[in-house]
Amino acid sequence: MEICITSLLREKGFKVTPQRLAIYNMLASTHSHPNAEMIFNELQAMYPTMSLATVYKTMEILKEIGLVKILNAGEDSFRYDADTSDHPHVRCMECGQVEDVDNIDSVDFVKQVAQGTNYKLVNQQFYFYGICPSCQRKELN
Amino acid sequence: MEICITSLLREKGFKVTPQRLAIYNMLASTHSHPNAEMIFNELQAMYPTMSLATVYKTMEILKEIGLVKILNAGEDSFRYDADTSDHPHVRCMECGQVEDVDNIDSVDFVKQVAQGTNYKLVNQQFYFYGICPSCQRKELN
DNA sequence: CTATGTGCAAAATGTTTGCAGACGA
DNA sequence: TCGTCTGCAAACATTTTGCACATAG
């Protein structure tokens, strides 16, 4: 995996820097879909000179080489996901956490949309909104 | 339709103002999914004192009373849609326009997701990305 | 050695807020 | 008349940019 990002960066003419590796590894090791600030805060301890600008610039590159997806779950900030497979996300309207929805087969749905439009489709994003199990329990009180 | 927004506003304890009617009517009469600034610019001619802040405040209210949906198509700004039915949107990655995808049956897909998660789902948004017919033609040159 | 990358601060962008005067009910 | 609304300007949050210095290759 580290090999993957290293060679991918080199291949596309980008330099391999400790910051880029750290940012990607942090993202790849979580399912929390952090935004730039969360990533920045997390890396502060290990990389005290890390800057938010570097996080943003790195994400742009990682998106370009296909290693991350940028999520837009109706919030003020973008979130990032190292899982680039096509899967829906669900956000809790109470606590704001964003989770993956796995094992969903969207082929038929996508095909239906492809036929219903004259666009040359290349990508899609599905967002669901609701209340997570934990917040449902809290609401009972 | 005008009756609808008027009575809905009153019902929920909001006042009916020319600005609110103008903003809603403008949005209801287009399929372009404008953002706040587009709406503001459009209304400038008729309402020279209209302010951006009023557009934002009004959208918040219209969302609350269920007359508009707020779209998040991976851009820097939010777009607004007076068609509150559950339908996917497709954005052209070339020219940036956002269109409705009509006559799509998402029931099975949504049901699948509902079963695959423990959330109490209340809403969803589907975004597709691609190249619109007009931009496809341009690319041939 | 050279071109690219980093980190800081400043700028840009989109949205929200506070408040004085205006206005709907 | 009274409470809400408008419109302006200022505040705010997120993201982008410019540039001097650092560093990967």
Coordinates of C-alpha atoms (C1' of nucleotides) in Angstrom, one line a residue:
Chain A
M1 CA 0.0 0.0 0.0
E2 CA 2.8 2.3 0.8
I3 CA 4.5 1.0 -2.3
C4 CA 1.3 1.8 -4.2
I5 CA 1.2 5.5 -3.3
T6 CA 5.0 5.9 -3.7
S7 CA 5.1 4.5 -7.1
L8 CA 1.9 6.2 -8.2
L9 CA 3.2 9.6 -7.1
R10 CA 6.5 9.0 -9.0
E11 CA 4.7 7.7 -12.0
K12 CA 2.7 10.9 -12.3
G13 CA 5.7 13.1 -11.7
F14 CA 5.0 14.0 -8.1
K15 CA 7.6 13.9 -5.5
V16 CA 7.3 11.5 -2.6
T17 CA 7.5 13.5 0.7
P18 CA 7.0 12.4 4.3
Q19 CA 4.0 14.8 4.5
R20 CA 2.2 13.1 1.6
L21 CA 2.8 9.6 3.0
A22 CA 1.7 10.7 6.4
I23 CA -1.5 12.2 5.1
Y24 CA -2.4 9.3 2.9
N25 CA -1.5 6.7 5.6
M26 CA -3.6 8.5 8.2
L27 CA -6.6 8.6 5.8
A28 CA -6.2 5.0 4.7
S29 CA -6.2 3.8 8.3
T30 CA -9.5 5.3 9.3
H31 CA -13.2 5.0 8.3
S32 CA -14.2 8.3 9.8
H33 CA -14.0 10.4 6.6
P34 CA -12.2 13.3 8.2
N35 CA -12.1 16.7 6.7
A36 CA -8.9 18.7 6.3
E37 CA -8.8 20.1 9.8
M38 CA -9.3 16.7 11.4
I39 CA -6.4 15.3 9.4
F40 CA -4.3 18.3 10.2
N41 CA -5.0 18.0 14.0
E42 CA -4.3 14.3 14.0
L43 CA -0.9 14.8 12.3
Q44 CA 0.1 17.7 14.4
A45 CA 1.6 15.5 17.1
M46 CA 3.9 13.6 14.7
Y47 CA 4.5 16.4 12.3
P48 CA 4.6 19.6 14.3
T49 CA 5.3 21.8 11.3
M50 CA 2.5 20.3 9.2
S51 CA 0.3 23.0 7.6
L52 CA -3.3 23.0 6.6
A53 CA -2.3 24.2 3.2
T54 CA -0.2 21.1 2.7
V55 CA -3.2 18.9 3.6
Y56 CA -5.3 20.6 0.9
K57 CA -2.6 20.6 -1.7
T58 CA -1.9 16.9 -1.0
M59 CA -5.6 16.0 -1.2
E60 CA -5.8 17.6 -4.6
I61 CA -2.9 15.5 -5.8
L62 CA -4.2 12.3 -4.2
K63 CA -7.6 12.9 -5.9
E64 CA -5.8 13.4 -9.2
I65 CA -4.0 10.1 -9.0
G66 CA -7.1 8.3 -7.9
L67 CA -6.1 7.5 -4.4
V68 CA -8.9 9.5 -2.6
K69 CA -12.4 10.6 -3.1
I70 CA -13.7 13.9 -2.0
L71 CA -17.0 13.8 -0.2
N72 CA -19.6 16.5 0.0
A73 CA -22.1 15.4 2.6
G74 CA -24.0 18.7 2.9
E75 CA -21.6 20.2 5.4
D76 CA -19.4 23.3 5.3
S77 CA -16.3 21.4 4.6
F78 CA -15.2 18.6 2.3
R79 CA -14.4 15.2 3.7
Y80 CA -11.9 12.7 2.3
D81 CA -12.1 9.0 1.8
A82 CA -9.2 6.6 0.9
D83 CA -11.7 4.0 -0.1
T84 CA -12.3 4.9 -3.7
S85 CA -14.7 2.2 -4.5
D86 CA -18.2 3.3 -5.4
H87 CA -20.2 3.0 -2.2
P88 CA -22.9 5.2 -0.6
H89 CA -22.3 7.2 2.6
V90 CA -24.7 7.9 5.4
R91 CA -24.5 10.9 7.7
C92 CA -26.1 11.1 11.1
M93 CA -28.1 14.3 11.3
E94 CA -27.7 14.3 15.0
C95 CA -24.0 13.7 15.7
G96 CA -22.7 14.4 12.2
Q97 CA -20.6 11.3 11.7
V98 CA -20.3 9.9 8.2
E99 CA -20.2 6.1 7.6
D100 CA -19.8 3.9 4.7
V101 CA -22.7 1.8 3.4
D102 CA -21.1 -1.5 2.3
N103 CA -22.2 -4.4 0.1
I104 CA -24.6 -2.4 -1.9
D105 CA -25.3 -3.2 -5.5
S106 CA -26.0 0.0 -7.4
V107 CA -25.5 -1.4 -10.9
D108 CA -29.2 -1.5 -11.8
F109 CA -29.8 2.0 -10.4
V110 CA -26.9 3.5 -12.2
K111 CA -27.8 1.8 -15.4
Q112 CA -31.3 3.2 -15.1
V113 CA -29.9 6.7 -14.7
A114 CA -27.4 6.3 -17.5
Q115 CA -30.4 5.5 -19.8
G116 CA -32.4 8.4 -18.5
T117 CA -29.8 11.0 -19.4
N118 CA -27.8 11.9 -22.4
Y119 CA -24.7 12.5 -20.4
K120 CA -21.5 10.5 -20.7
L121 CA -21.4 9.5 -17.0
V122 CA -18.1 8.9 -15.3
N123 CA -18.9 9.0 -11.6
Q124 CA -21.5 9.2 -8.9
Q125 CA -22.0 9.9 -5.2
F126 CA -24.9 8.7 -3.0
Y127 CA -25.6 10.3 0.3
F128 CA -28.1 9.2 2.9
Y129 CA -29.2 11.1 5.9
G130 CA -30.7 9.8 9.1
I131 CA -30.1 9.0 12.7
C132 CA -27.4 6.6 13.7
P133 CA -28.0 3.8 16.1
S134 CA -26.2 5.5 18.9
C135 CA -28.2 8.7 18.6
Q136 CA -31.4 6.7 18.3
R137 CA -30.7 5.3 21.7
K138 CA -30.0 8.7 23.2
E139 CA -33.3 10.0 21.8
L140 CA -35.2 7.5 23.9
N141 CA -34.1 9.3 27.1
Chain B
M1 CA -48.5 27.9 -5.9
E2 CA -48.2 31.4 -4.7
I3 CA -51.1 30.5 -2.4
C4 CA -49.1 27.5 -1.3
I5 CA -46.0 29.5 -0.1
T6 CA -48.1 32.3 1.3
S7 CA -50.2 30.0 3.5
L8 CA -47.3 27.8 4.4
L9 CA -45.3 30.7 5.6
R10 CA -48.2 32.0 7.7
E11 CA -48.9 28.6 9.0
K12 CA -45.4 28.2 10.4
G13 CA -45.4 31.7 11.8
F14 CA -43.3 33.4 9.2
K15 CA -44.2 36.7 7.6
V16 CA -45.0 36.9 3.9
T17 CA -42.7 39.5 2.4
P18 CA -42.1 40.5 -1.3
Q19 CA -38.6 39.3 -1.0
R20 CA -39.6 35.8 0.1
L21 CA -42.2 35.5 -2.7
A22 CA -39.7 36.8 -5.3
I23 CA -37.0 34.4 -4.2
Y24 CA -39.3 31.4 -4.2
N25 CA -41.0 32.3 -7.5
M26 CA -37.7 32.8 -9.2
L27 CA -36.5 29.4 -8.0
A28 CA -39.7 27.7 -8.9
S29 CA -39.6 29.0 -12.4
T30 CA -36.2 27.6 -13.3
H31 CA -34.6 24.2 -13.6
S32 CA -31.0 25.6 -13.4
H33 CA -30.5 24.9 -9.7
P34 CA -29.0 28.3 -9.0
N35 CA -26.8 29.1 -6.0
A36 CA -27.4 32.1 -3.8
E37 CA -25.4 34.5 -5.9
M38 CA -27.2 33.5 -9.1
I39 CA -30.5 34.1 -7.4
F40 CA -29.3 37.4 -6.0
N41 CA -28.1 38.6 -9.4
E42 CA -31.3 37.6 -11.1
L43 CA -33.4 39.5 -8.6
Q44 CA -31.2 42.6 -8.6
A45 CA -33.0 44.1 -11.6
M46 CA -36.5 43.9 -10.0
Y47 CA -35.4 44.3 -6.4
P48 CA -32.5 46.7 -6.4
T49 CA -32.1 46.6 -2.6
M50 CA -32.2 42.8 -2.4
S51 CA -29.3 41.5 -0.3
L52 CA -27.4 38.2 -0.4
A53 CA -28.1 37.8 3.3
T54 CA -31.8 37.8 2.6
V55 CA -31.4 35.1 0.0
Y56 CA -29.6 32.9 2.5
K57 CA -32.0 33.6 5.3
T58 CA -35.0 33.0 3.1
M59 CA -33.5 29.7 1.8
E60 CA -33.1 28.5 5.4
I61 CA -36.8 29.2 6.0
L62 CA -38.0 27.6 2.7
K63 CA -36.0 24.5 3.5
E64 CA -37.5 24.4 7.0
I65 CA -41.1 24.5 5.6
G66 CA -40.2 22.0 2.9
L67 CA -40.4 24.1 -0.2
V68 CA -36.8 23.8 -1.3
K69 CA -34.0 21.3 -1.2
I70 CA -30.4 22.3 -0.7
L71 CA -28.0 20.6 -3.2
N72 CA -24.4 19.8 -2.7
A73 CA -23.0 18.8 -6.0
G74 CA -19.4 18.9 -5.0
E75 CA -18.9 22.6 -5.6
D76 CA -17.9 25.5 -3.4
S77 CA -21.4 26.7 -3.0
F78 CA -24.8 25.3 -2.3
R79 CA -27.5 25.2 -5.0
Y80 CA -31.2 25.3 -4.4
D81 CA -34.1 23.3 -5.9
A82 CA -37.8 24.1 -5.7
D83 CA -38.5 20.6 -6.9
T84 CA -38.5 18.8 -3.6
S85 CA -39.3 15.4 -5.0
D86 CA -36.6 12.7 -4.6
H87 CA -34.7 12.8 -7.9
P88 CA -31.0 12.4 -8.8
H89 CA -29.0 15.3 -10.2
V90 CA -26.3 15.2 -12.8
R91 CA -23.5 17.7 -13.1
C92 CA -21.5 18.4 -16.2
M93 CA -17.8 18.3 -15.3
E94 CA -17.1 20.5 -18.2
C95 CA -19.5 23.4 -18.0
G96 CA -20.8 22.9 -14.5
Q97 CA -24.5 22.9 -15.2
V98 CA -26.7 20.8 -12.9
E99 CA -29.7 19.0 -14.3
D100 CA -32.5 16.9 -13.0
V101 CA -32.7 13.2 -13.8
D102 CA -36.3 12.4 -14.1
N103 CA -38.4 9.3 -14.1
I104 CA -36.0 7.3 -12.0
D105 CA -37.3 4.6 -9.6
S106 CA -34.9 4.5 -6.7
V107 CA -37.2 2.5 -4.4
D108 CA -35.3 -0.8 -4.6
F109 CA -32.0 0.9 -4.2
V110 CA -33.1 2.9 -1.2
K111 CA -34.6 -0.2 0.3
Q112 CA -31.3 -2.1 -0.1
V113 CA -29.5 0.7 1.7
A114 CA -32.0 0.9 4.4
Q115 CA -31.5 -2.8 5.1
G116 CA -27.7 -2.5 5.0
T117 CA -27.5 0.1 7.7
N118 CA -28.9 0.5 11.2
Y119 CA -29.7 4.2 10.7
K120 CA -33.2 5.5 10.8
L121 CA -33.1 7.0 7.2
V122 CA -35.0 10.2 6.4
N123 CA -33.5 11.5 3.2
Q124 CA -31.1 10.9 0.4
Q125 CA -29.3 12.7 -2.4
F126 CA -27.9 11.2 -5.6
Y127 CA -25.3 13.0 -7.7
F128 CA -24.0 11.9 -11.0
Y129 CA -21.0 13.4 -12.8
G130 CA -20.2 13.4 -16.5
I131 CA -20.2 15.3 -19.7
C132 CA -23.4 16.9 -21.0
P133 CA -24.5 16.4 -24.6
S134 CA -23.5 20.0 -25.5
C135 CA -20.0 19.6 -24.1
Q136 CA -19.6 16.2 -25.7
R137 CA -20.2 17.9 -29.1
K138 CA -17.7 20.6 -28.3
E139 CA -15.1 18.0 -27.5
L140 CA -15.2 16.6 -31.0
N141 CA -13.7 19.7 -32.4
Chain C
dC1 C1' 21.8 21.1 -8.9
dT2 C1' 17.1 22.0 -10.2
dA3 C1' 12.4 21.6 -10.0
dT4 C1' 9.0 20.7 -7.0
dG5 C1' 7.2 20.9 -2.2
dT6 C1' 6.4 23.0 2.4
dG7 C1' 4.8 26.2 5.6
dC8 C1' 3.5 30.5 6.7
dA9 C1' 0.7 34.5 6.1
dA10 C1' -2.4 36.8 3.3
dA11 C1' -6.2 36.6 0.2
dA12 C1' -10.3 34.9 -1.7
dT13 C1' -14.7 32.8 -1.4
dG14 C1' -19.1 31.5 0.5
dT15 C1' -22.0 31.9 4.4
dT16 C1' -23.6 33.7 8.9
dT17 C1' -24.4 37.3 12.3
dG18 C1' -25.5 41.8 14.6
dC19 C1' -28.1 45.6 14.5
dA20 C1' -30.8 49.9 13.1
dG21 C1' -34.5 51.0 10.6
dA22 C1' -38.6 49.2 7.8
dC23 C1' -42.7 46.8 7.4
dG24 C1' -46.3 42.9 7.7
dA25 C1' -50.1 41.4 10.6
Chain D
dT1 C1' -48.3 48.9 17.6
dC2 C1' -45.3 44.9 18.0
dG3 C1' -42.5 41.5 16.6
dT4 C1' -40.4 40.0 12.7
dC5 C1' -37.7 41.1 8.5
dT6 C1' -34.5 43.5 5.6
dG7 C1' -30.1 45.2 4.2
dC8 C1' -25.9 46.6 5.2
dA9 C1' -21.4 45.7 7.1
dA10 C1' -18.6 43.1 9.8
dA11 C1' -17.5 38.5 11.3
dC12 C1' -16.6 33.8 10.3
dA13 C1' -15.1 29.4 8.3
dT14 C1' -13.1 27.0 4.7
dT15 C1' -10.1 26.8 1.0
dT16 C1' -6.6 28.9 -2.2
dT17 C1' -2.6 31.5 -3.3
dG18 C1' 2.1 33.8 -3.2
dC19 C1' 6.5 33.4 -1.9
dA20 C1' 10.9 32.3 0.7
dC21 C1' 13.1 28.5 2.1
dA22 C1' 13.7 23.4 2.2
dT23 C1' 14.3 19.0 0.0
dA24 C1' 13.6 14.9 -3.3
dG25 C1' 15.5 13.0 -7.1

